[in-house]
Amino acid sequence: MQNSEESLAVNAALDAEADWESRYQEGSTRWDRGGPSPSLEAWLAITDLAKGARIVVPGCGFGHEVPALARHGYYPIGLDVAPTPVRHLREQLEREGLEAEVVQADMLAWQPETPVDGVYEQTSLCAIPPEQWPAYEQQLHAWLRPDGELFACFMQTGREGGPPFHCEMADMRALFPDSRWEWRNDAGRTEHTNGKFELLHRLIRR
């Protein structure tokens, strides 16, 4: 039998799946650029990861970054809780003959079979409530091998509430402490609509 904590976790995952799936069904995906984000190119310009590296893209949605990483010679693992974008991305990868993996799962529960080399974090941290951020940081740390790379795109909205939630940099420094992460590179920023932008940082998992 499941204990109360396990039941709560299962219910939360089901709620998340239903919430995000309804957004895709309704076409309410204003965050989708229709192509890979410029933030990805900023990481590819500075990463130390070798071709063939396994890279998780949590909250991948329709997954524009997943085929882009595959075309650059990496092995991406797209992760999303909603079935519609997962199905869409699998079909695209099959059409293009690209090597990648797509998983439908709750990112706060999923674990790779073995630690991965990199994580491209653009859409997940700002999409979940801040009270879940510590659990997500634990997941990111657990997914990565020692010296693996986390490329984090910290959303700046300048307002309360969300999603997307504002990722204040002082809070990010506390969330990803020096004892667990080396802040290696400040990679600039990526502009969004309505004055929003992302601050880009490459972190190394200790």
CSV table of C-alpha atoms in Angstrom, one decimal:
chain,number,residue,atom,x,y,z
A,1,MET,CA,0.0,0.0,0.0
A,2,GLN,CA,1.1,3.6,-0.6
A,3,ASN,CA,1.7,5.8,2.4
A,4,SER,CA,0.3,9.3,2.6
A,5,GLU,CA,3.4,11.0,1.1
A,6,GLU,CA,3.5,8.6,-1.9
A,7,SER,CA,-0.3,9.2,-2.5
A,8,LEU,CA,0.2,13.0,-2.4
A,9,ALA,CA,3.1,12.7,-4.8
A,10,VAL,CA,1.0,10.6,-7.2
A,11,ASN,CA,-1.9,13.0,-7.0
A,12,ALA,CA,0.4,16.0,-7.6
A,13,ALA,CA,1.9,14.3,-10.7
A,14,LEU,CA,-1.6,13.5,-12.1
A,15,ASP,CA,-2.7,17.1,-11.4
A,16,ALA,CA,0.4,18.4,-13.2
A,17,GLU,CA,-0.3,16.1,-16.2
A,18,ALA,CA,-3.9,17.2,-16.5
A,19,ASP,CA,-3.0,20.9,-16.1
A,20,TRP,CA,-0.3,21.0,-18.7
A,21,GLU,CA,-2.1,18.6,-21.1
A,22,SER,CA,-5.1,21.0,-21.1
A,23,ARG,CA,-2.9,23.9,-22.1
A,24,TYR,CA,-1.6,21.9,-25.1
A,25,GLN,CA,-5.1,20.8,-26.0
A,26,GLU,CA,-6.3,24.4,-25.9
A,27,GLY,CA,-3.3,25.8,-27.8
A,28,SER,CA,-2.4,27.9,-24.8
A,29,THR,CA,1.4,27.7,-25.3
A,30,ARG,CA,2.5,31.3,-25.6
A,31,TRP,CA,6.0,30.3,-24.3
A,32,ASP,CA,6.6,28.2,-27.5
A,33,ARG,CA,8.9,30.1,-29.9
A,34,GLY,CA,8.2,27.6,-32.7
A,35,GLY,CA,11.9,26.8,-32.9
A,36,PRO,CA,15.0,26.4,-30.7
A,37,SER,CA,15.7,29.2,-28.3
A,38,PRO,CA,18.7,31.4,-28.8
A,39,SER,CA,19.7,30.3,-25.2
A,40,LEU,CA,20.6,26.9,-26.6
A,41,GLU,CA,23.1,28.4,-29.0
A,42,ALA,CA,24.6,30.3,-26.1
A,43,TRP,CA,25.3,27.1,-24.3
A,44,LEU,CA,26.6,25.2,-27.4
A,45,ALA,CA,29.1,28.0,-27.8
A,46,ILE,CA,30.7,27.5,-24.4
A,47,THR,CA,30.0,23.9,-23.3
A,48,ASP,CA,32.8,21.4,-22.6
A,49,LEU,CA,30.5,18.4,-23.4
A,50,ALA,CA,31.7,16.1,-26.1
A,51,LYS,CA,29.5,14.9,-28.9
A,52,GLY,CA,27.5,11.9,-27.9
A,53,ALA,CA,26.9,13.4,-24.4
A,54,ARG,CA,23.5,12.6,-22.9
A,55,ILE,CA,21.5,15.8,-22.2
A,56,VAL,CA,18.2,16.0,-20.4
A,57,VAL,CA,15.7,18.7,-21.5
A,58,PRO,CA,13.1,18.8,-18.7
A,59,GLY,CA,9.7,20.4,-19.6
A,60,CYS,CA,10.7,20.0,-23.2
A,61,GLY,CA,7.1,20.6,-24.6
A,62,PHE,CA,7.1,20.3,-28.4
A,63,GLY,CA,10.8,19.9,-28.0
A,64,HIS,CA,12.5,22.2,-30.4
A,65,GLU,CA,15.7,21.9,-28.5
A,66,VAL,CA,15.7,18.1,-28.5
A,67,PRO,CA,16.1,17.7,-32.3
A,68,ALA,CA,18.5,20.6,-32.4
A,69,LEU,CA,20.7,18.9,-29.9
A,70,ALA,CA,20.5,15.6,-31.8
A,71,ARG,CA,21.5,17.4,-35.0
A,72,HIS,CA,24.6,18.8,-33.1
A,73,GLY,CA,25.6,15.2,-32.3
A,74,TYR,CA,24.4,14.9,-28.7
A,75,TYR,CA,22.0,12.3,-27.3
A,76,PRO,CA,19.1,14.3,-25.9
A,77,ILE,CA,16.4,13.0,-23.5
A,78,GLY,CA,13.3,15.1,-23.7
A,79,LEU,CA,11.1,15.0,-20.6
A,80,ASP,CA,7.5,16.2,-20.2
A,81,VAL,CA,4.5,15.4,-18.1
A,82,ALA,CA,1.9,16.0,-20.9
A,83,PRO,CA,1.2,13.3,-23.5
A,84,THR,CA,0.4,15.6,-26.4
A,85,PRO,CA,3.9,17.2,-26.8
A,86,VAL,CA,5.6,13.9,-26.0
A,87,ARG,CA,3.7,12.2,-28.9
A,88,HIS,CA,4.3,15.2,-31.2
A,89,LEU,CA,8.1,15.1,-30.5
A,90,ARG,CA,8.4,11.3,-30.9
A,91,GLU,CA,6.7,11.6,-34.3
A,92,GLN,CA,9.0,14.4,-35.4
A,93,LEU,CA,12.2,12.5,-34.3
A,94,GLU,CA,11.0,9.5,-36.2
A,95,ARG,CA,10.3,11.5,-39.3
A,96,GLU,CA,13.7,13.1,-39.3
A,97,GLY,CA,15.6,9.9,-38.3
A,98,LEU,CA,17.2,11.5,-35.3
A,99,GLU,CA,18.6,9.7,-32.3
A,100,ALA,CA,16.9,10.8,-29.0
A,101,GLU,CA,14.7,9.7,-26.2
A,102,VAL,CA,11.4,11.2,-25.1
A,103,VAL,CA,9.9,10.3,-21.8
A,104,GLN,CA,6.5,11.2,-20.4
A,105,ALA,CA,7.0,11.6,-16.6
A,106,ASP,CA,6.8,14.0,-13.7
A,107,MET,CA,10.2,15.6,-13.5
A,108,LEU,CA,10.0,15.6,-9.7
A,109,ALA,CA,9.8,11.8,-9.6
A,110,TRP,CA,11.7,10.6,-12.8
A,111,GLN,CA,15.3,9.4,-12.6
A,112,PRO,CA,17.6,8.4,-15.5
A,113,GLU,CA,19.0,4.8,-15.4
A,114,THR,CA,22.5,6.3,-15.1
A,115,PRO,CA,23.6,9.9,-14.4
A,116,VAL,CA,23.7,12.1,-17.5
A,117,ASP,CA,26.3,14.6,-18.8
A,118,GLY,CA,24.2,17.7,-19.1
A,119,VAL,CA,20.8,19.3,-18.4
A,120,TYR,CA,19.3,22.2,-20.5
A,121,GLU,CA,17.0,23.9,-18.0
A,122,GLN,CA,14.9,26.6,-19.6
A,123,THR,CA,11.2,26.1,-19.0
A,124,SER,CA,10.8,24.0,-15.9
A,125,LEU,CA,12.1,26.0,-13.0
A,126,CYS,CA,10.0,29.0,-13.8
A,127,ALA,CA,7.0,26.9,-14.5
A,128,ILE,CA,6.7,25.3,-11.0
A,129,PRO,CA,5.8,27.0,-7.8
A,130,PRO,CA,8.8,28.3,-5.8
A,131,GLU,CA,8.0,26.0,-2.9
A,132,GLN,CA,8.9,23.1,-5.2
A,133,TRP,CA,12.3,24.6,-6.3
A,134,PRO,CA,14.4,22.8,-3.6
A,135,ALA,CA,13.0,19.4,-4.6
A,136,TYR,CA,13.7,20.2,-8.3
A,137,GLU,CA,17.3,21.3,-7.4
A,138,GLN,CA,17.7,17.9,-5.7
A,139,GLN,CA,16.6,16.2,-8.9
A,140,LEU,CA,18.9,18.2,-11.1
A,141,HIS,CA,21.9,17.3,-8.9
A,142,ALA,CA,20.9,13.6,-8.8
A,143,TRP,CA,20.5,13.4,-12.6
A,144,LEU,CA,23.9,14.7,-13.3
A,145,ARG,CA,27.2,12.9,-13.0
A,146,PRO,CA,30.0,14.8,-11.1
A,147,ASP,CA,31.3,17.6,-13.3
A,148,GLY,CA,28.2,17.4,-15.5
A,149,GLU,CA,26.8,20.6,-16.8
A,150,LEU,CA,23.6,22.4,-15.9
A,151,PHE,CA,22.8,25.2,-18.3
A,152,ALA,CA,20.2,27.3,-16.5
A,153,CYS,CA,18.0,30.0,-18.1
A,154,PHE,CA,16.7,32.0,-15.1
A,155,MET,CA,13.5,33.8,-16.1
A,156,GLN,CA,13.2,37.4,-15.1
A,157,THR,CA,9.6,38.7,-15.1
A,158,GLY,CA,9.9,41.5,-12.6
A,159,ARG,CA,6.6,40.6,-11.0
A,160,GLU,CA,5.0,38.3,-8.4
A,161,GLY,CA,3.1,35.2,-9.3
A,162,GLY,CA,3.3,32.9,-12.3
A,163,PRO,CA,3.9,30.8,-14.2
A,164,PRO,CA,6.3,31.9,-15.3
A,165,PHE,CA,7.7,32.7,-11.9
A,166,HIS,CA,10.4,35.3,-11.4
A,167,CYS,CA,13.8,33.7,-10.6
A,168,GLU,CA,15.5,36.4,-8.5
A,169,MET,CA,19.3,35.8,-8.8
A,170,ALA,CA,19.9,36.0,-5.1
A,171,ASP,CA,17.4,33.2,-4.6
A,172,MET,CA,19.1,31.2,-7.4
A,173,ARG,CA,22.5,31.6,-5.7
A,174,ALA,CA,20.9,30.2,-2.6
A,175,LEU,CA,19.0,27.4,-4.4
A,176,PHE,CA,22.2,26.3,-6.2
A,177,PRO,CA,24.8,26.7,-3.5
A,178,ASP,CA,28.6,26.7,-4.0
A,179,SER,CA,28.8,23.5,-2.0
A,180,ARG,CA,27.0,21.6,-4.7
A,181,TRP,CA,27.5,23.7,-7.8
A,182,GLU,CA,30.3,25.7,-9.4
A,183,TRP,CA,29.0,28.8,-11.1
A,184,ARG,CA,31.3,28.6,-14.2
A,185,ASN,CA,29.9,31.0,-16.8
A,186,ASP,CA,27.7,34.0,-17.1
A,187,ALA,CA,26.4,33.5,-20.7
A,188,GLY,CA,24.4,36.7,-21.1
A,189,ARG,CA,20.6,37.0,-21.6
A,190,THR,CA,17.8,36.0,-24.0
A,191,GLU,CA,15.0,38.5,-24.6
A,192,HIS,CA,11.3,37.5,-24.4
A,193,THR,CA,8.1,39.4,-25.1
A,194,ASN,CA,6.5,41.8,-22.7
A,195,GLY,CA,9.8,42.8,-21.1
A,196,LYS,CA,10.7,39.3,-19.9
A,197,PHE,CA,14.2,37.9,-20.3
A,198,GLU,CA,16.4,35.0,-19.2
A,199,LEU,CA,19.8,35.3,-17.5
A,200,LEU,CA,22.0,32.4,-18.7
A,201,HIS,CA,24.4,30.6,-16.5
A,202,ARG,CA,26.5,27.4,-16.9
A,203,LEU,CA,26.8,25.5,-13.6
A,204,ILE,CA,29.0,22.5,-12.9
A,205,ARG,CA,27.7,19.8,-10.6
A,206,ARG,CA,30.2,19.1,-7.8
